[in-house]
Every structure is written in C-alpha cells, then in structure tokens.
CSV table of C-alpha atoms in Angstrom, one decimal:
chain,number,residue,atom,x,y,z
W,278,MET,CA,-19.9,8.6,21.6
W,279,ARG,CA,-17.6,11.6,21.0
W,280,LEU,CA,-18.1,12.5,24.6
W,281,VAL,CA,-16.2,9.3,25.5
W,282,PHE,CA,-13.0,10.8,23.9
W,283,TYR,CA,-13.2,13.8,26.3
W,284,LEU,CA,-14.3,12.0,29.4
W,285,LEU,CA,-11.8,9.0,29.1
W,286,PRO,CA,-8.7,11.2,29.2
W,287,ALA,CA,-10.0,13.1,32.2
W,288,VAL,CA,-10.7,9.9,34.1
W,289,ILE,CA,-7.2,8.6,33.3
W,290,LEU,CA,-5.1,11.8,33.4
W,291,VAL,CA,-6.3,13.4,36.6
W,292,PRO,CA,-5.0,10.5,38.8
W,293,ALA,CA,-2.1,10.1,36.4
W,294,GLY,CA,-1.1,13.7,36.9
W,295,ILE,CA,-1.2,13.2,40.6
W,296,TYR,CA,1.0,10.1,40.2
W,297,PHE,CA,3.5,11.9,38.0
W,298,TYR,CA,3.8,14.6,40.6
W,299,PHE,CA,5.0,12.1,43.2
W,300,PHE,CA,7.0,10.2,40.6
W,301,PHE,CA,9.0,13.3,39.7
W,302,ARG,CA,9.5,14.3,43.3
W,303,ARG,CA,11.0,10.8,43.8
W,304,PHE,CA,13.1,11.3,40.7
W,305,LEU,CA,14.5,14.6,42.0
W,306,SER,CA,15.5,12.9,45.2
W,307,LEU,CA,18.3,11.2,43.2
W,308,PHE,CA,19.9,14.6,42.8
W,309,LYS,CA,19.5,15.3,46.6
W,310,LEU,CA,16.9,18.0,46.1
W,311,GLU,CA,14.8,18.4,49.2
W,312,LYS,CA,11.1,17.4,48.8
W,313,GLY,CA,9.7,20.3,50.7
W,314,ARG,CA,11.4,23.2,48.9
W,315,TRP,CA,9.1,25.5,46.9
W,316,TYR,CA,11.2,25.1,43.7
W,317,THR,CA,11.0,21.3,44.0
W,318,ARG,CA,7.2,21.5,44.2
W,319,ILE,CA,7.0,23.9,41.2
W,320,LEU,CA,9.2,21.6,39.1
W,321,CYS,CA,7.0,18.6,40.1
W,322,LEU,CA,3.8,20.5,39.3
W,323,ILE,CA,5.2,21.6,35.9
W,324,PHE,CA,6.1,18.0,35.0
W,325,SER,CA,2.8,16.5,36.1
W,326,VAL,CA,0.7,19.1,34.3
W,327,GLY,CA,2.9,18.8,31.2
W,328,CYS,CA,2.4,15.0,31.1
W,329,ALA,CA,-1.3,15.4,31.5
W,330,ALA,CA,-1.5,18.0,28.8
W,331,ILE,CA,0.5,15.9,26.4
W,332,GLY,CA,-1.6,12.9,27.0
W,333,TRP,CA,-5.0,14.7,26.6
W,334,TRP,CA,-5.3,14.3,22.9
W,335,VAL,CA,-5.6,10.5,22.9
W,336,PHE,CA,-4.8,10.1,19.2
W,337,GLY,CA,-1.6,12.1,19.4
W,338,LEU,CA,1.9,10.8,19.5
W,339,GLY,CA,2.5,12.4,22.9
W,340,ALA,CA,-0.4,10.4,24.4
W,341,VAL,CA,1.2,7.2,23.1
W,342,VAL,CA,4.4,8.1,25.0
W,343,VAL,CA,2.7,9.2,28.2
W,344,TYR,CA,0.3,6.2,28.4
W,345,HIS,CA,3.1,3.6,27.7
W,346,PHE,CA,5.4,5.3,30.2
W,347,LEU,CA,2.6,5.4,32.8
W,348,ALA,CA,1.8,1.7,32.3
W,349,VAL,CA,5.5,0.7,32.8
W,350,CYS,CA,5.7,2.9,35.9
W,351,LEU,CA,2.7,1.3,37.4
W,352,ILE,CA,4.2,-2.2,36.8
W,353,MET,CA,7.4,-0.9,38.5
W,354,GLU,CA,5.3,0.2,41.5
W,355,ILE,CA,3.9,-3.3,41.9
W,356,LEU,CA,7.3,-4.9,41.5
W,357,ASN,CA,8.7,-2.5,44.0
W,358,LEU,CA,6.2,-3.5,46.6
W,359,ILE,CA,6.8,-7.2,46.0
W,360,LEU,CA,10.6,-7.1,45.9
W,361,ASN,CA,10.9,-5.0,49.0
W,362,LYS,CA,8.6,-7.3,50.8
W,363,VAL,CA,9.9,-10.8,49.8
W,364,TRP,CA,13.4,-10.2,48.6
W,365,PHE,CA,15.4,-7.0,49.5
W,366,HIS,CA,14.1,-6.6,53.1
W,367,GLY,CA,15.6,-3.2,53.0
W,368,LYS,CA,17.5,-0.9,50.5
W,369,ASN,CA,19.1,-2.2,47.3
W,370,ARG,CA,21.1,0.6,45.6
W,371,VAL,CA,20.7,-0.8,42.0
W,372,TRP,CA,16.9,-1.3,42.3
W,373,ASP,CA,16.5,2.0,44.1
W,374,PHE,CA,18.0,3.8,41.2
W,375,LEU,CA,16.0,1.8,38.6
W,376,TYR,CA,12.8,2.4,40.5
W,377,LYS,CA,13.3,6.2,41.1
W,378,SER,CA,14.9,7.2,37.8
W,379,GLY,CA,12.2,5.8,35.5
W,380,VAL,CA,15.0,4.5,33.2
W,381,ILE,CA,13.1,1.2,32.6
W,382,GLY,CA,10.0,3.1,31.6
W,383,ALA,CA,12.0,5.3,29.2
W,384,ALA,CA,13.7,2.2,27.7
W,385,ALA,CA,10.3,0.4,27.3
W,386,VAL,CA,8.8,3.4,25.5
W,387,ALA,CA,11.9,3.5,23.2
W,388,PHE,CA,11.5,-0.2,22.4
W,389,VAL,CA,7.8,0.2,21.7
W,390,PHE,CA,8.5,3.1,19.2
W,391,ILE,CA,11.4,1.2,17.5
W,392,TYR,CA,9.3,-1.9,17.1
W,393,GLY,CA,6.2,0.1,16.1
W,394,PHE,CA,8.1,2.0,13.4
W,395,TRP,CA,9.5,-1.3,12.0
W,396,ASN,CA,6.2,-3.1,12.2
W,397,MET,CA,4.3,-0.3,10.4
W,398,HIS,CA,6.7,-0.7,7.4
W,399,GLN,CA,6.3,-4.5,7.1
W,400,ILE,CA,3.5,-4.8,4.5
W,401,HIS,CA,1.8,-8.2,4.4
W,402,VAL,CA,-0.5,-9.6,1.8
W,403,THR,CA,-3.6,-11.2,3.5
W,404,GLU,CA,-5.6,-13.6,1.4
W,405,TYR,CA,-9.2,-14.8,1.9
W,406,ASP,CA,-11.2,-17.4,0.0
W,407,ILE,CA,-14.9,-16.7,-0.2
W,408,THR,CA,-17.3,-19.1,-2.0
W,409,SER,CA,-20.9,-18.5,-3.0
W,410,ALA,CA,-23.6,-20.5,-4.8
W,411,LYS,CA,-24.7,-17.3,-6.5
W,412,LEU,CA,-21.6,-17.4,-8.8
W,413,GLU,CA,-21.8,-19.6,-11.9
W,414,GLU,CA,-19.9,-22.9,-11.7
W,415,GLY,CA,-16.3,-22.2,-12.8
W,416,GLU,CA,-16.8,-18.4,-12.3
W,417,SER,CA,-14.2,-16.6,-10.1
W,418,LEU,CA,-13.1,-13.1,-9.2
W,419,ASP,CA,-9.8,-12.0,-7.7
W,420,ILE,CA,-10.3,-8.7,-5.7
W,421,ALA,CA,-7.4,-6.6,-4.5
W,422,VAL,CA,-8.1,-4.2,-1.6
W,423,ILE,CA,-6.1,-1.3,-0.3
W,424,SER,CA,-7.4,0.8,2.6
W,425,ASP,CA,-6.2,3.4,5.1
W,426,LEU,CA,-3.0,4.4,3.4
W,427,HIS,CA,-3.2,8.0,4.9
W,428,LEU,CA,-0.7,9.0,2.2
W,429,GLY,CA,2.4,10.7,3.7
W,430,THR,CA,2.2,9.2,7.2
W,431,SER,CA,4.5,6.2,6.6
W,432,MET,CA,4.4,5.8,2.8
W,433,ASP,CA,4.8,8.3,0.0
W,434,ALA,CA,3.8,8.0,-3.7
W,435,GLY,CA,7.0,6.1,-4.4
W,436,GLY,CA,6.1,3.4,-1.9
W,437,LEU,CA,2.6,3.2,-3.2
W,438,LEU,CA,4.0,2.7,-6.7
W,439,LYS,CA,5.9,-0.3,-5.5
W,440,TRP,CA,2.9,-2.0,-3.9
W,441,CYS,CA,0.6,-1.2,-6.8
W,442,GLY,CA,3.1,-2.8,-9.1
W,443,GLU,CA,3.0,-6.0,-7.0
W,444,ILE,CA,-0.8,-6.0,-7.0
W,445,GLY,CA,-1.0,-5.4,-10.7
W,446,GLY,CA,1.4,-8.2,-11.3
W,447,GLN,CA,-1.2,-10.6,-9.8
W,448,SER,CA,-3.7,-9.7,-12.5
W,449,PRO,CA,-6.6,-8.9,-10.2
W,450,ASP,CA,-10.1,-8.6,-11.6
W,451,MET,CA,-10.6,-5.3,-9.8
W,452,LEU,CA,-8.9,-3.0,-7.3
W,453,LEU,CA,-11.1,-1.7,-4.5
W,454,LEU,CA,-9.9,1.3,-2.4
W,455,ALA,CA,-11.8,1.2,0.9
W,456,GLY,CA,-11.2,4.7,2.0
W,457,ASP,CA,-8.7,7.0,3.8
W,458,ILE,CA,-6.1,6.5,1.1
W,459,PHE,CA,-5.6,10.3,1.8
W,460,ASP,CA,-6.1,12.4,4.8
W,461,GLU,CA,-6.0,16.0,6.0
W,462,HIS,CA,-2.2,16.0,6.1
W,463,THR,CA,-1.7,14.8,2.5
W,464,LYS,CA,-0.1,17.3,0.2
W,465,LYS,CA,-1.9,18.1,-3.0
W,466,GLU,CA,1.0,17.1,-5.2
W,467,GLU,CA,1.3,13.7,-3.4
W,468,MET,CA,-2.5,13.2,-3.9
W,469,GLU,CA,-2.2,13.9,-7.6
W,470,GLN,CA,0.7,11.5,-8.0
W,471,ALA,CA,-1.1,8.8,-6.0
W,472,ALA,CA,-4.2,9.1,-8.1
W,473,GLU,CA,-2.2,8.5,-11.3
W,474,ILE,CA,-0.6,5.5,-9.7
W,475,LEU,CA,-3.9,4.0,-8.6
W,476,GLY,CA,-5.5,4.7,-12.0
W,477,ASP,CA,-2.7,2.9,-13.8
W,478,VAL,CA,-3.2,-0.5,-12.0
W,479,GLN,CA,-4.4,-2.9,-14.7
W,480,SER,CA,-7.4,-5.1,-13.8
W,481,THR,CA,-10.4,-6.6,-15.6
W,482,TYR,CA,-13.1,-4.3,-14.3
W,483,GLY,CA,-11.1,-1.3,-13.1
W,484,THR,CA,-10.4,0.5,-9.8
W,485,TYR,CA,-13.1,1.7,-7.5
W,486,TYR,CA,-12.9,4.1,-4.5
W,487,VAL,CA,-15.1,5.0,-1.6
W,488,PHE,CA,-14.3,7.9,0.7
W,489,GLY,CA,-13.4,7.3,4.3
W,490,ASN,CA,-13.9,9.8,7.2
W,491,HIS,CA,-10.5,11.4,6.6
W,492,ASP,CA,-10.5,11.7,2.8
W,493,PRO,CA,-12.8,14.8,2.6
W,494,ASN,CA,-10.6,16.7,5.0
W,495,HIS,CA,-13.3,17.3,7.6
W,496,TYR,CA,-10.8,17.6,10.4
W,497,ARG,CA,-8.9,20.8,9.4
W,498,THR,CA,-9.8,24.0,7.5
W,499,ASP,CA,-6.4,24.7,5.8
W,500,SER,CA,-6.0,21.5,3.8
W,501,GLU,CA,-4.5,21.9,0.3
W,502,TYR,CA,-7.5,20.5,-1.6
W,503,THR,CA,-11.2,19.9,-1.2
W,504,ALA,CA,-13.2,16.7,-1.4
W,505,GLU,CA,-14.5,17.7,-4.8
W,506,GLU,CA,-11.0,18.3,-6.1
W,507,LEU,CA,-10.0,14.9,-4.8
W,508,ARG,CA,-13.0,13.3,-6.5
W,509,LEU,CA,-12.2,15.0,-9.9
W,510,THR,CA,-8.5,14.1,-9.7
W,511,LEU,CA,-9.4,10.4,-9.1
W,512,GLU,CA,-11.9,10.3,-11.8
W,513,GLU,CA,-9.5,12.0,-14.3
W,514,ALA,CA,-7.0,9.3,-13.4
W,515,GLY,CA,-9.4,6.6,-14.2
W,516,VAL,CA,-10.5,5.7,-10.6
W,517,LYS,CA,-14.2,5.4,-10.3
W,518,VAL,CA,-15.5,7.0,-7.1
W,519,LEU,CA,-18.7,5.4,-5.7
W,520,GLU,CA,-21.0,7.3,-3.4
W,521,ASP,CA,-24.1,5.2,-2.7
W,522,GLU,CA,-23.8,3.9,-6.2
W,523,ALA,CA,-24.0,0.4,-7.8
W,524,VAL,CA,-22.0,-1.0,-10.7
W,525,LEU,CA,-23.0,-4.2,-12.4
W,526,LEU,CA,-19.6,-5.8,-13.0
W,527,THR,CA,-20.9,-9.0,-14.6
W,528,PRO,CA,-24.5,-10.3,-15.0
W,529,GLY,CA,-24.2,-12.0,-11.7
W,530,VAL,CA,-21.9,-9.7,-9.6
W,531,CYS,CA,-22.7,-6.2,-8.5
W,532,LEU,CA,-20.5,-3.7,-6.6
W,533,ILE,CA,-22.1,-1.1,-4.3
W,534,GLY,CA,-19.9,1.7,-2.9
W,535,ARG,CA,-21.2,3.7,0.0
W,536,LYS,CA,-20.8,7.2,1.3
W,537,ASP,CA,-18.9,7.1,4.6
W,538,ALA,CA,-20.9,6.9,7.8
W,539,SER,CA,-19.5,10.3,8.8
W,540,THR,CA,-21.3,11.9,5.8
W,541,ASN,CA,-24.8,13.4,5.9
W,542,GLY,CA,-27.5,12.1,3.5
W,543,ARG,CA,-26.2,8.6,3.3
W,544,GLU,CA,-28.8,6.1,1.8
W,545,SER,CA,-29.9,3.1,3.8
W,546,ALA,CA,-28.6,-0.4,3.0
W,547,GLU,CA,-32.1,-1.4,2.0
W,548,VAL,CA,-32.4,1.5,-0.5
W,549,LEU,CA,-29.0,0.6,-2.1
W,550,THR,CA,-30.2,-2.9,-2.9
W,551,GLU,CA,-33.6,-2.0,-4.3
W,552,GLY,CA,-34.2,-3.3,-7.8
W,553,LEU,CA,-31.3,-5.7,-7.6
W,554,ASP,CA,-32.1,-9.4,-8.3
W,555,GLU,CA,-31.8,-11.6,-5.3
W,556,ASP,CA,-29.6,-14.0,-7.3
W,557,VAL,CA,-27.0,-11.3,-8.0
W,558,PHE,CA,-23.9,-11.5,-5.7
W,559,LYS,CA,-23.7,-8.1,-4.0
W,560,ILE,CA,-20.4,-6.7,-2.8
W,561,LEU,CA,-20.6,-3.8,-0.4
W,562,LEU,CA,-17.6,-1.4,-0.2
W,563,ASP,CA,-18.0,0.7,2.9
W,564,HIS,CA,-15.1,2.3,4.8
W,565,GLN,CA,-16.4,1.7,8.3
W,566,PRO,CA,-17.5,-1.8,9.4
W,567,GLY,CA,-20.8,-0.8,10.9
W,568,LYS,CA,-24.5,-1.8,10.8
W,569,LEU,CA,-23.6,-5.3,9.8
W,570,LYS,CA,-27.0,-6.8,10.7
W,571,GLU,CA,-28.7,-4.2,8.6
W,572,ASN,CA,-26.4,-4.9,5.7
W,573,GLU,CA,-27.0,-8.7,6.0
W,574,GLU,CA,-30.8,-8.2,6.1
W,575,ALA,CA,-30.6,-5.9,3.0
W,576,GLY,CA,-29.2,-8.8,1.0
W,577,PHE,CA,-25.5,-8.0,0.8
W,578,ASP,CA,-23.2,-11.1,0.4
W,579,LEU,CA,-19.8,-9.6,1.0
W,580,GLN,CA,-18.8,-6.4,2.9
W,581,ILE,CA,-15.3,-5.0,2.5
W,582,SER,CA,-14.2,-2.3,5.0
W,583,GLY,CA,-11.2,-0.7,6.7
W,584,HIS,CA,-11.1,2.2,9.1
W,585,THR,CA,-10.1,0.3,12.3
W,586,HIS,CA,-6.4,-0.1,11.5
W,587,ALA,CA,-6.7,-3.2,13.7
W,588,GLY,CA,-6.2,-0.8,16.6
W,589,GLN,CA,-2.8,0.5,15.3
W,590,ILE,CA,-1.7,1.1,19.0
W,591,TRP,CA,-2.5,-1.9,21.2
W,592,PRO,CA,-4.9,-2.3,23.0
W,593,THR,CA,-7.1,0.2,21.4
W,594,GLY,CA,-8.5,-2.3,18.8
W,595,PRO,CA,-9.9,-4.8,21.3
W,596,LEU,CA,-11.1,-1.9,23.5
W,597,MET,CA,-13.0,-0.3,20.6
W,598,GLU,CA,-14.7,-3.6,19.8
W,599,LEU,CA,-15.5,-4.2,23.5
W,600,MET,CA,-17.0,-0.7,23.8
W,601,GLY,CA,-19.1,-1.3,20.6
W,602,ILE,CA,-17.4,1.6,18.7
W,603,ASN,CA,-16.3,-0.9,16.0
W,604,GLU,CA,-18.4,-4.0,15.5
W,605,ILE,CA,-15.4,-5.9,14.1
W,606,ASN,CA,-11.8,-4.8,14.7
W,607,TYR,CA,-10.1,-7.0,12.1
W,608,GLY,CA,-10.3,-10.0,9.9
W,609,HIS,CA,-13.0,-12.2,8.4
W,610,ARG,CA,-16.4,-12.9,10.0
W,611,ARG,CA,-19.5,-14.6,8.6
W,612,LEU,CA,-22.8,-13.4,9.8
W,613,ASN,CA,-25.5,-15.7,8.4
W,614,THR,CA,-25.4,-15.0,4.7
W,615,LEU,CA,-22.9,-12.0,4.9
W,616,ASP,CA,-19.2,-12.4,4.8
W,617,VAL,CA,-17.4,-9.3,6.3
W,618,ILE,CA,-13.7,-8.6,5.7
W,619,VAL,CA,-12.1,-5.7,7.6
W,620,SER,CA,-8.5,-4.8,6.6
W,621,SER,CA,-6.0,-3.3,9.0
W,622,GLY,CA,-4.9,-1.0,6.3
W,623,ILE,CA,-1.6,-0.7,4.4
W,624,ALA,CA,-0.3,2.1,6.7
W,625,GLY,CA,-1.7,4.1,9.6
W,626,TRP,CA,-2.9,7.5,10.7
W,627,GLY,CA,-1.1,10.3,12.7
W,628,TYR,CA,2.3,8.8,13.1
W,629,PRO,CA,4.4,6.0,11.6
W,630,VAL,CA,4.0,3.6,14.5
W,631,ARG,CA,2.0,0.5,14.8
W,632,THR,CA,2.0,-1.9,17.8
W,633,GLY,CA,-1.5,-3.4,17.1
W,634,GLY,CA,-1.8,-5.7,14.2
W,635,HIS,CA,0.1,-5.4,10.9
W,636,SER,CA,0.0,-3.4,7.7
W,637,GLU,CA,-1.4,-5.2,4.7
W,638,TYR,CA,-3.2,-5.2,1.4
W,639,VAL,CA,-5.8,-7.8,0.8
W,640,MET,CA,-6.5,-10.3,-1.9
W,641,ILE,CA,-9.9,-11.9,-1.9
W,642,HIS,CA,-10.5,-15.0,-4.1
W,643,LEU,CA,-14.2,-15.3,-4.8
W,644,SER,CA,-15.5,-18.4,-6.4
W,645,HIS,CA,-18.5,-20.8,-6.8
C-alpha cells in the first residue's frame, strides 16, 4: 500500500509538470516575453519542475497548494474552451488576462487556506446514542473521546485545557484518548503539560490512552522524547495507557485498548477477548478503524477509533475509503452486532488547515 503513495504522485505530477510548463509560458506572454527564447524556456522549466517537486510529498502543505491550483487551472482550461466557442468568438481582453495570469487559481487557493484555517479551529461536540441489551436496565455510561490532537499543529496546551474543562464539566464516566494526541513535532515541554491536563480530567472510571501511529515518533529520529518517556509521563499524570490490555470497568462493561496497527507484535482481536464472558459489553479502543469484521466476530460490541481525520483535506477521505485504505472515513456505522464510531479528531496533522470534515470531540451515551 505504501507504494501507492509513491506511484500516485508520479502519475499525477509528470503530466502536471508538462502542463505547468505551458501554463507558465502563457503567463510570461503577458509580459511580452517571446516563447522561443532560451531564457523563457529555462524559466518555464524551473517553474514546472519546482511545482512538481513541491507537490511530490502528498501530505505536505506545498502539495495542497499545488494540487488545488492545478485543479482550478484545469477548470479554467475547460471554461476557456467553452467561452471561446460559444460566447467570445474571438479575443476578450479581461478574460484573456484572467486565463493567462492564473489569478483566479491563486485567489481560489487563498480562499481554501483561509477557510481551512478557520474550519480547523471550529471545534464541535458530536454526540452518539448507543443502546445494548447487555447493560442492566437503568445502567448508562457517558464516554468522552478525544483523538488526533497532534499537539502543536493547531492547538497548544492552553487550548487543550479549555476543551478538557468543557468535557470535565459534563461529568463523563470516562475519557478515552484514541491516539495521536501527540506526534513527532510535539515539544517535550508541551507533551508534559498536556499529560497533566489530561490526567486532571475528572471522571468516574478515569482516563485511558492508546497509542496512534504518530505517538511513538516513528517518523523522525530527532524527536525530543521516546515512546517510553511518553508512556511514563502519561502514567505519572494518572492516564492509563492500554496496549492490548483489558480493564473491567463494571461487572458488565470491559474496555480493551489495542496497540496500533503500525506496531509489531499486536495481538489478534480473538486473543484479546479470550476469557471474557459473552454477556460483558466490550468496548474496543483502537486508533485505526480497521479489521472491523474480525473485531465483530471476536465479540466486540463498540469500537472507537480516530486516525482518518475525516480526510482533513477534501477529497482524500472519500478516496481513502474508496481505495480500501480506511474501512470507514468518519461517523457511526453498525456492522451486525458491532457499533463503530470513527472521530474526525479535535485537530489535524501537518498543518492547521482542514477542508474535509470538522474538528470535534465525541460524547457517547451508552445505555440499556
């Protein structure tokens, strides 16, 4: 699957680079530069190769700029063909400038970034009501969930304190942290502050944490702390880290936290439920929403995940689901006896821009 992330940019950026060469040559014609001159060709080549290089890392901010600008330019090409054929029947100075300059594409990219920055910082509370005959009549649990904060990207410890205060004010029975609260760019001091904040949230059964794929700092070698240091800091702050471990919260409700799918030596879903009574309501906290059929067959009743960010940059979410990389992009889905809830996360990764979905924390109301 990793090969896709190398092949896909090549498939897109090779023809895109050729297009950008001719686009920039057209742009330079506004300044009366002759198309055939050697310096014009070199400038166009530098521009086209530069755009392709910036767009190569598909998860980078530069790629977001390049792909959005390219999409608007292609729309402009189609409009140009249509307008010249059915309306202008010749040259139109205003349209000719708009078409050649790329000013509409630049304005569209600016709008996307302004909206995306604003949208990232609008935190919603998303609530779900889940019922189960496994719970005793009159029994209920209120579960708060935070995932994919990626501390430092768009929210610092001060912002986390605000939202943890709001969550604590609702008197949840537990706070579940579904992974990637931190990542490879989080400063150690920020991590320590956040651990204290998370550990201070008051709930009936406490705060539980599972690692995501970014928490252990797999993606860089010069991070300020190790996965073990993160685990110890969380535990010292009163946050219970679960790695393929089960906790019996009540006689009838069990929480199982999994190692992330990116980690070696992860137990199977079947092993995790061995020895648990079938009548016990089993909550699975797993960062990535995968192997849902296996989890349902193992007897889990509720799976809580994050990881997808609901796409973060549209249309990556629907594409990931279509390609089978993520089984569920966002929301609540019932698979026979298993309820699956996937959060879009309270922030995002890489850059403080979100055009796909919204930022949120989740409140799950579980009852008979």
